[in-house]
Coordinates of C-alpha atoms in Angstrom, one line a residue:
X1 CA 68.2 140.6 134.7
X2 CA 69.8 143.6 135.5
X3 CA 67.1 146.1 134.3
X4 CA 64.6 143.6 136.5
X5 CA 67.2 144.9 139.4
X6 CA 66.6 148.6 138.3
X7 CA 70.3 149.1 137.8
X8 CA 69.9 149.6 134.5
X9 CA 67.0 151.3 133.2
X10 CA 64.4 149.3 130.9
X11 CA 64.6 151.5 127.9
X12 CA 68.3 151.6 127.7
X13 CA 68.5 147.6 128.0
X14 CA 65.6 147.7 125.6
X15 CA 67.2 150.0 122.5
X16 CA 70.6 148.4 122.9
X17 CA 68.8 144.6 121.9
X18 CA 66.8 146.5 119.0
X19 CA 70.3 148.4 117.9
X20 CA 72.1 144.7 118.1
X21 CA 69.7 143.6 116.2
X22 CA 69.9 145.8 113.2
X23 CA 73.4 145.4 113.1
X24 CA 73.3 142.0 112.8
X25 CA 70.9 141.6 109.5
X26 CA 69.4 137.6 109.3
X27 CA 70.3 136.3 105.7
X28 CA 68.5 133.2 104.1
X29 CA 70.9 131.1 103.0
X30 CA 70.3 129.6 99.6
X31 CA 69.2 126.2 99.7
X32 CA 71.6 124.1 97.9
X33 CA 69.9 122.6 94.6
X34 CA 69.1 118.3 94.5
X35 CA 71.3 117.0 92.0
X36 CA 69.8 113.8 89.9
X37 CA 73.1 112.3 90.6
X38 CA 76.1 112.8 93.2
X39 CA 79.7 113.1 93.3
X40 CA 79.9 109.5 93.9
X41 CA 77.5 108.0 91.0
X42 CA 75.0 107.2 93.0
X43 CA 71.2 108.1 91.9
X44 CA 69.5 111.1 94.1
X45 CA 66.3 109.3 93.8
X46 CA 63.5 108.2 96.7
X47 CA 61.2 105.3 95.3
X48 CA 58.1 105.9 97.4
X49 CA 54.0 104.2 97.7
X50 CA 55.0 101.5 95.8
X51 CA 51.8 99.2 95.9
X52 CA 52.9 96.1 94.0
X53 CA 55.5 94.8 96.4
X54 CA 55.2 91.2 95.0
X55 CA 56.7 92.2 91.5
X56 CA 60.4 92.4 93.7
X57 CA 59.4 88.7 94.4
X58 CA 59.4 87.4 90.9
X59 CA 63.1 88.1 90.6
X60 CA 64.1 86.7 93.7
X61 CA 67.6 86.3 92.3
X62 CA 68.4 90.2 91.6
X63 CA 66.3 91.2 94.9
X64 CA 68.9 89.0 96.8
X65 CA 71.9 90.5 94.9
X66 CA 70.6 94.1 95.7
X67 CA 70.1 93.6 98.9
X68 CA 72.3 95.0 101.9
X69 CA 75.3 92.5 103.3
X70 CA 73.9 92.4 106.9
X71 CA 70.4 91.5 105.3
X72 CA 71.5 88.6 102.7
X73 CA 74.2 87.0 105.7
X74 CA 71.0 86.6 107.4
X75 CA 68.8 85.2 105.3
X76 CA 72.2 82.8 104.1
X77 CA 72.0 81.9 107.7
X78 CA 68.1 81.4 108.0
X79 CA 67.9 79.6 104.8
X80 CA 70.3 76.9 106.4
X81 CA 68.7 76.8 109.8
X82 CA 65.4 76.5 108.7
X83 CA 65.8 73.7 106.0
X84 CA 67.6 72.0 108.9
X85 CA 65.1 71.9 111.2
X86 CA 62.8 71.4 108.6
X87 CA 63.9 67.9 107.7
X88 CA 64.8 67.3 111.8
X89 CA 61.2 67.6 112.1
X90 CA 60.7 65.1 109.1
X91 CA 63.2 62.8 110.6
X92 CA 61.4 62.6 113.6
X93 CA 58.7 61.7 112.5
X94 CA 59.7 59.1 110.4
X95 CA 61.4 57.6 113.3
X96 CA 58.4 58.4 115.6
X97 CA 56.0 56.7 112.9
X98 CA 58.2 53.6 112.5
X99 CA 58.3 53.3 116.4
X100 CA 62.1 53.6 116.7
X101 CA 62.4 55.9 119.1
X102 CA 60.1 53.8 121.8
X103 CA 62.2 51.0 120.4
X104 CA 65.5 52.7 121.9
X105 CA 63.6 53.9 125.1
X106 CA 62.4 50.4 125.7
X107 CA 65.0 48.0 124.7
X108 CA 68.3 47.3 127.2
X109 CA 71.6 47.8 125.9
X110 CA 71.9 44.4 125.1
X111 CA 69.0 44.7 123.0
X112 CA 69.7 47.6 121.3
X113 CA 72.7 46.5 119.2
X114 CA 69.6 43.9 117.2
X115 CA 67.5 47.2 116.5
X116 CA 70.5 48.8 114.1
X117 CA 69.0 46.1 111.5
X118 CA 65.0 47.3 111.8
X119 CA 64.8 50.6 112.5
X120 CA 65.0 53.3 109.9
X121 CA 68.0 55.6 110.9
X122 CA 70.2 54.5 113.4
X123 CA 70.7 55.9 116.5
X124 CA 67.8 58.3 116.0
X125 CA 66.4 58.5 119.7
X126 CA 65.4 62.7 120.0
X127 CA 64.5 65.3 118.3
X128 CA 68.2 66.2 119.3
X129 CA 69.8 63.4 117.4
X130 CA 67.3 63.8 114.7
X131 CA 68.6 67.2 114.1
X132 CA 72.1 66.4 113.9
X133 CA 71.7 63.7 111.3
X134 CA 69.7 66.3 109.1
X135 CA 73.0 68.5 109.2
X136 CA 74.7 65.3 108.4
X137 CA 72.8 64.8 105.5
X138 CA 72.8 67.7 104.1
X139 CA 76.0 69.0 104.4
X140 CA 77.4 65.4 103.9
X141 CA 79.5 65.0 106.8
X142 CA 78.6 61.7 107.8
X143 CA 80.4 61.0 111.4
X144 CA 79.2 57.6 111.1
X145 CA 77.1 56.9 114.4
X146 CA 74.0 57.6 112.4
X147 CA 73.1 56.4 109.1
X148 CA 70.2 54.8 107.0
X149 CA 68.4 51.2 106.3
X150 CA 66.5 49.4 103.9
X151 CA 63.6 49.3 106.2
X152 CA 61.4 52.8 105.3
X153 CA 61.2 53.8 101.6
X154 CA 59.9 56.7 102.9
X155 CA 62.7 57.6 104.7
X156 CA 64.6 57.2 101.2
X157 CA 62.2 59.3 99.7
X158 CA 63.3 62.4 102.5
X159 CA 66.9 61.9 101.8
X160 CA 67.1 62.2 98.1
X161 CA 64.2 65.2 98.9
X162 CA 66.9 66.9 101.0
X163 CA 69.8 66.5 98.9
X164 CA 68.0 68.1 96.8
X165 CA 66.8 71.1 98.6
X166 CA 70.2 71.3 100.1
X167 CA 71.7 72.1 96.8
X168 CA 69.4 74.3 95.5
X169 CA 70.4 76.5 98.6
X170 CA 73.8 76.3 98.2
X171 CA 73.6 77.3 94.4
X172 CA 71.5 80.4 95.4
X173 CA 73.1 81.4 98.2
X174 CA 76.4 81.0 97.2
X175 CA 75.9 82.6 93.6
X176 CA 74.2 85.4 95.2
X177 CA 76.9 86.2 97.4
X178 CA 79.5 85.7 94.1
X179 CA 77.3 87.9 92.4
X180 CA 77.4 90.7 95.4
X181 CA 81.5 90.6 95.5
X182 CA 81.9 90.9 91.8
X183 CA 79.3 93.5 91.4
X184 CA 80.3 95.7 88.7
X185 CA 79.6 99.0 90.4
X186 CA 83.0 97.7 92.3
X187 CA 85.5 98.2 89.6
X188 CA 84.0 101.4 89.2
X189 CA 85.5 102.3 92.2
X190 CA 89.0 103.0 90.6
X191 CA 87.5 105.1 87.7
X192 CA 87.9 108.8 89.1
X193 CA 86.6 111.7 87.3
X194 CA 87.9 115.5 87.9
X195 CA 86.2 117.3 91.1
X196 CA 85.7 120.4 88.5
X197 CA 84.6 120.6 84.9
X198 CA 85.8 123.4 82.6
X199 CA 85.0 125.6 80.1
X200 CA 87.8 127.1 77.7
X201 CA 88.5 127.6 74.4
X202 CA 90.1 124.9 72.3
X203 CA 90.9 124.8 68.3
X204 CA 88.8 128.4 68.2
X205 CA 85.7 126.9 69.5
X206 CA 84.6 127.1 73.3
X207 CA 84.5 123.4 74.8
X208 CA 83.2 121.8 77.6
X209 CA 85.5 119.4 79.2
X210 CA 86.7 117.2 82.1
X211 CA 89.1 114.6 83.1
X212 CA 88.9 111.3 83.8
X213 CA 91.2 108.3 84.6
X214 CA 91.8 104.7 85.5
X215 CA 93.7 103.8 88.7
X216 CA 94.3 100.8 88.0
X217 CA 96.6 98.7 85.5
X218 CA 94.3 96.0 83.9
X219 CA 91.7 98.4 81.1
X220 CA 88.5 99.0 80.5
X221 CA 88.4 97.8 77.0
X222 CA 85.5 99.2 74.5
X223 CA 85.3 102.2 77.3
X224 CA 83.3 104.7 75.7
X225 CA 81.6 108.4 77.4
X226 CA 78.3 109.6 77.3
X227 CA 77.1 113.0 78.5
X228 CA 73.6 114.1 79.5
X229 CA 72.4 117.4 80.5
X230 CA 69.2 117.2 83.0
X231 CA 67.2 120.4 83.7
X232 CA 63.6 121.5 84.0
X233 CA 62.2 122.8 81.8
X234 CA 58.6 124.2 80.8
X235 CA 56.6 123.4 77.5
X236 CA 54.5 125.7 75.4
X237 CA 51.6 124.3 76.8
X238 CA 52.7 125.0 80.2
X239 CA 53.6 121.0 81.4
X240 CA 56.7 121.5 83.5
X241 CA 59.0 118.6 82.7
X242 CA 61.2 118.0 86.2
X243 CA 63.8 116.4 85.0
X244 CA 64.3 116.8 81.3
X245 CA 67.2 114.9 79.6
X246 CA 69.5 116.2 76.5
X247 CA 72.0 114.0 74.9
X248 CA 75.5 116.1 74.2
X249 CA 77.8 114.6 71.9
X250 CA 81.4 114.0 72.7
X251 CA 84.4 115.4 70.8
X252 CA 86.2 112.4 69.2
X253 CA 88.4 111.8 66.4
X254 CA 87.6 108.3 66.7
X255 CA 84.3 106.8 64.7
X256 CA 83.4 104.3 67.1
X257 CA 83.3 106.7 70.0
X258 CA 85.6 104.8 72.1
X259 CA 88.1 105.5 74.1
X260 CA 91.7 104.4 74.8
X261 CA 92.1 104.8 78.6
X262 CA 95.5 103.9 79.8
X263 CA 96.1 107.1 81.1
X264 CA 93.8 110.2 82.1
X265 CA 92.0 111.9 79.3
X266 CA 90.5 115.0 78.8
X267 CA 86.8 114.0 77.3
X268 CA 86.1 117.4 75.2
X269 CA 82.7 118.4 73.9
X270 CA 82.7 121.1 71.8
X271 CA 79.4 124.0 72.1
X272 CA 78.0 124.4 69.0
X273 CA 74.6 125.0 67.8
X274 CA 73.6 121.3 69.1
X275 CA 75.0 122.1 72.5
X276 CA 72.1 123.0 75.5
X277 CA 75.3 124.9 76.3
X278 CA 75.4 127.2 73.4
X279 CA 72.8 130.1 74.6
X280 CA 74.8 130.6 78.1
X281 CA 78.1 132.7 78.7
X282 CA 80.1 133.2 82.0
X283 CA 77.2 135.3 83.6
X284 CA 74.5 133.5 82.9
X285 CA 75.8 129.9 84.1
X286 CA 76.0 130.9 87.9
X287 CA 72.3 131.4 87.1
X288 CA 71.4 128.4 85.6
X289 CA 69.8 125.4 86.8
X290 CA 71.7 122.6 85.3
X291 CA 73.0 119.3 85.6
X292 CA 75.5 117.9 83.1
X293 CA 76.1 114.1 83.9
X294 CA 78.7 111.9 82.7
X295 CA 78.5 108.1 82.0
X296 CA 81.4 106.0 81.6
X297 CA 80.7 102.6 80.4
X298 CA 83.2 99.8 79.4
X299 CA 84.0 95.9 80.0
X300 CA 86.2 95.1 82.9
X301 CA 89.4 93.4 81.5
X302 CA 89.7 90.6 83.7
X303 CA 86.0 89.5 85.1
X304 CA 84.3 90.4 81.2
X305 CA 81.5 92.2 82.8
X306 CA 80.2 95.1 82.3
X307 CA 81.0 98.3 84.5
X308 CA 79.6 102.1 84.6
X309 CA 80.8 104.8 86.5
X310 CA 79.1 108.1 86.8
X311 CA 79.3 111.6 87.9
X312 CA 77.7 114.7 87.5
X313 CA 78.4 118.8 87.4
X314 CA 76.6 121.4 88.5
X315 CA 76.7 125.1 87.8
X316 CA 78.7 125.7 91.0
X317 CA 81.3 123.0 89.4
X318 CA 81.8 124.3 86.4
X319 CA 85.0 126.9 85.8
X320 CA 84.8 129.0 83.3
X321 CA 87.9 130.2 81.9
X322 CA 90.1 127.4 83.3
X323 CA 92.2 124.5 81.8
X324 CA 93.2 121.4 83.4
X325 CA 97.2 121.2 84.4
X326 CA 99.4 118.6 82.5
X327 CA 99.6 115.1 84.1
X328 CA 101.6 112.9 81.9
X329 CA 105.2 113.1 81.5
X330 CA 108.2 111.0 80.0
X331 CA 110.8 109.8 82.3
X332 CA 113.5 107.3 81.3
X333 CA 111.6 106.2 78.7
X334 CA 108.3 105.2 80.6
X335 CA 105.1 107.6 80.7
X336 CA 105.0 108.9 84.2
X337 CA 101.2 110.0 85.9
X338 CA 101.3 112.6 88.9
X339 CA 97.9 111.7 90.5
X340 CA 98.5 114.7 92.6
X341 CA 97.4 116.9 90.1
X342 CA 94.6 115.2 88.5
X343 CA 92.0 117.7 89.5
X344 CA 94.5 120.9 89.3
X345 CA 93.5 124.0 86.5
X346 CA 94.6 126.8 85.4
X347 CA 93.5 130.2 84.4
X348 CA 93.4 130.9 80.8
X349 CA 92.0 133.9 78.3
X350 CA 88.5 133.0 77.3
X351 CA 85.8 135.1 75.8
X352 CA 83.2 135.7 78.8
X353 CA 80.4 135.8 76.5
X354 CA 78.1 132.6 74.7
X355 CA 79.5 130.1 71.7
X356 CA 76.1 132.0 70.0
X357 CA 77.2 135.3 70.8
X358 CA 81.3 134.1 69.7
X359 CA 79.7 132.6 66.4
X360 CA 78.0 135.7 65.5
X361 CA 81.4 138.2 66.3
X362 CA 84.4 136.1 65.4
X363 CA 86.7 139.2 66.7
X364 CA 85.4 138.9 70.5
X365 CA 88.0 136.0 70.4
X366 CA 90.6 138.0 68.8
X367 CA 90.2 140.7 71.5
X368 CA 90.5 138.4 73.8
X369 CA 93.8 136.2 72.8
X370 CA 95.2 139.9 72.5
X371 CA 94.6 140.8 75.9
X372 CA 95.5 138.0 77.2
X373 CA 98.8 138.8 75.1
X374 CA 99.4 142.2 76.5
X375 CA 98.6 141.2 80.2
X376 CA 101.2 138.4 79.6
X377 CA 103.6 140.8 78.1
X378 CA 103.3 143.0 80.7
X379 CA 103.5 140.4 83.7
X380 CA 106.7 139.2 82.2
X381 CA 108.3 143.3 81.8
X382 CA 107.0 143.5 85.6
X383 CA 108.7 140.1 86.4
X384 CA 112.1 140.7 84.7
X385 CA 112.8 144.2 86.3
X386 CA 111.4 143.1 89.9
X387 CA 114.7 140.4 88.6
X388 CA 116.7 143.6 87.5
X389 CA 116.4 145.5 90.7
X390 CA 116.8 142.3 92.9
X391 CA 120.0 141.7 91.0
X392 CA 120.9 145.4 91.6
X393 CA 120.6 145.4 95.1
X394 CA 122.2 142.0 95.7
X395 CA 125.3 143.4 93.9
X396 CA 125.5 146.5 96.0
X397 CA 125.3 144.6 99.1
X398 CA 128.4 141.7 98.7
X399 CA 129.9 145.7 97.5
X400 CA 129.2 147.4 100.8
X401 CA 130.3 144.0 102.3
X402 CA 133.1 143.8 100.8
X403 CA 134.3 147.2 101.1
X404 CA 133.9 146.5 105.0
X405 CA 136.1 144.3 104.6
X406 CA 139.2 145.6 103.0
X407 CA 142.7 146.1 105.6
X408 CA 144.4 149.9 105.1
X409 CA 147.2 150.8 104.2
X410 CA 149.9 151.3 106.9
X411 CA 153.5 152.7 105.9
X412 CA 156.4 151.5 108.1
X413 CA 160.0 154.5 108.4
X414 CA 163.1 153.0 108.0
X415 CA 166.4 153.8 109.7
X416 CA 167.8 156.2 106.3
X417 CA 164.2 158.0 106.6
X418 CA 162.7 156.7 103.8
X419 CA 159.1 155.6 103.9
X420 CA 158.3 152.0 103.1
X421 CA 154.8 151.5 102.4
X422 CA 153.2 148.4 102.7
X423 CA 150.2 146.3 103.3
X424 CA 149.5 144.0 105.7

């Protein structure tokens, strides 16, 4: 604008946009990776073309379940509504076909007490009333005003038809919506896992491990933890594989693989030569593309059904070199959880190198404890003479202080000339 003015000239206004513009380089970010499964447990997956749409309504049951809660409250509502008018319509035209209705129009008032005794359903006039006793039969209310006669077997043959549709809905609809609130995906809401997985070494070996716990009091009983690493990968023959999955065992004592989780466990898995871990060291893993996913499975204490949580760890999420803070502690005789610090590590000695790499030289490890050992050594001579001279200082301070302090000596003369010293 101003070089359009000519108060500043085109080439200067020019050079100083080009010399802005080197200064400030543009950098790519990196696109963040799609995980196969998120933070949450939910699946990172898009179903699309799917041509056979009718296969959802074979299992009308589990579609229902699945649905969203807006979606089955209105087709609980529909379902209702539409069986109602339904059998209104039926009603009507039972009436209509029986000739009740120009029975009622015609007749005086007088007259109309004889008809309760010939027509089919009392006090069926409209369409109006027609629809109210269908919601009277169904949901069995029964005011009284309207009710049945022994004159039309076929409208017998519509009420015992509508009872039984009428239960039919209510079994569906109401077991679906049972179904819905006692989902098990529910209970898995209290089943945490640690933000951050680790990697550090534990009995000599490097492990992989994380934390997981129950929030709340009743168990998960027959709990047990499967891990999965997902990552593409390419074959000899050159098919790339997207998403290719490699089962990791779990470090426990225990043959049956289950787990006791009243409080929050560390779930270990150690890298050995069955690990997909066991070829990667501390450089390498920011590189990798990875995705180690946890399933916990077990049977909800007080519904019996079966519940899963899961989670998953990325390259990104994985510290290497860390160890997870202590959670559980005794007070007054009962085992006390800080929550606070579930997620919480710290920074521990650990080779930087692969479990291959650590099997192969055994004495990477013992370099490693022993620098760890002279770092700590020398943190803790730092520490106790920064002590030392803050000690030092304090002391000549309350000195100085004190020395400030002190009253002098003055000496009083007494009549005979003789000094008298004292203090005051």
């Amino acid at each position: 604008m101003l070089a359009r003015k000519s108060i500043i000239p085109e080439e200067y206004v020019l050079a100083r946009i080009a010399a802005e513009n080197l200064r400030k380089p543009r950098i790519r970010d990196r696109l963040p990776r799609a995980r196969f499964i998120a933070k949450s447990g939910a699946c990172n997956l898009a179903h699309k073309n799917i041509r056979e749409q009718g296969r959802f309504l074979q299992d009308i049951f589990t579609t229902l379940v699945d649905l969203k809660w807006r979606h089955t409250l209105v087709i609980f509502t529909m379902s209702f509504l539409c069986s109602w008018l339904l059998f209104a319509i039926m009603w009507w035209l039972v009436a209509f076909a029986h000739g009740d209705i120009y029975a009622y129009m015609e007749k005086s008032a007088v007259e109309k007490g004889a008809l309760e005794s010939t027509v089919c359903v009392t006090n069926v006039r409209s369409f109006t009333s027609a629809f109210l006793f269908s919601i009277e039969v169904q949901v069995t209310i029964g005011f009284g005003g309207r009710m049945m006669t022994e004159e039309c077997p076929l409208a017998i043959t519509v009420l015992i038809l509508q009872n039984i549709v009428g239960l039919i809905i209510n079994a569906v609809m109401l077991g679906c919506i049972f179904m819905k609130t006692a989902q098990a995906h529910r209970r898995a809401e209290t089943l945490i896992f640690s933000r951050h997985a680790v990697i550090a070494v534990r009995n000599g070996k490097l492990c992989f491990m994380f934390r997981v716990g129950d929030l709340r009091k009743s168990m998960i009983i027959s709990a047990s933890v499967r891990i999965q690493v997902v990552k593409k990968t390419t074959t000899p023959e050159g098919e790339v594989v997207p998403i290719h999955q490699l089962d990791i065992p779990v470090d426990n004592p225990i043959e049956s693989n289950n787990i006791f989780l009243v409080a929050p466990l560390i779930i270990c898995h150690v890298i050995d030569k069955r690990s997909p871990l066991y070829d990667i060291s501390a450089t390498d893993l920011t590189n990798q593309d990875l995705e180690v996913i946890v399933i916990l499975e077990g049977v909800v204490e007080t519904t019996g059904i079966t519940t899963q949580a899961r989670t998953s760890y990325i390259a990104e999420e994985i510290q290497w070199g860390h160890r997870f803070v202590s959670i559980v502690t005794e007070e007054e005789g009962v085992y006390s959880v800080d929550y606070s610090k579930f997620g919480n590590t710290v920074k521990v000695a650990a080779p930087r190198c692969s479990a291959r790499e650590l099997d192969e030289k055994p004495s990477i490890l013992i370099q490693t404890l022993q620098k760890s050992e002279l770092s700590h050594q020398n943190s803790l001579r730092k520490r106790n003479s920064m002590r030392r001279n803050n000690s030092m200082r304090r002391n000549n301070s309350i000195r100085r202080n004190n020395s400030s302090l002190m009253v002098p000596k003055v000496q009083f003369m007494t009549p005979e000339g003789n000094q008298n010293p004292s203090e005051s």
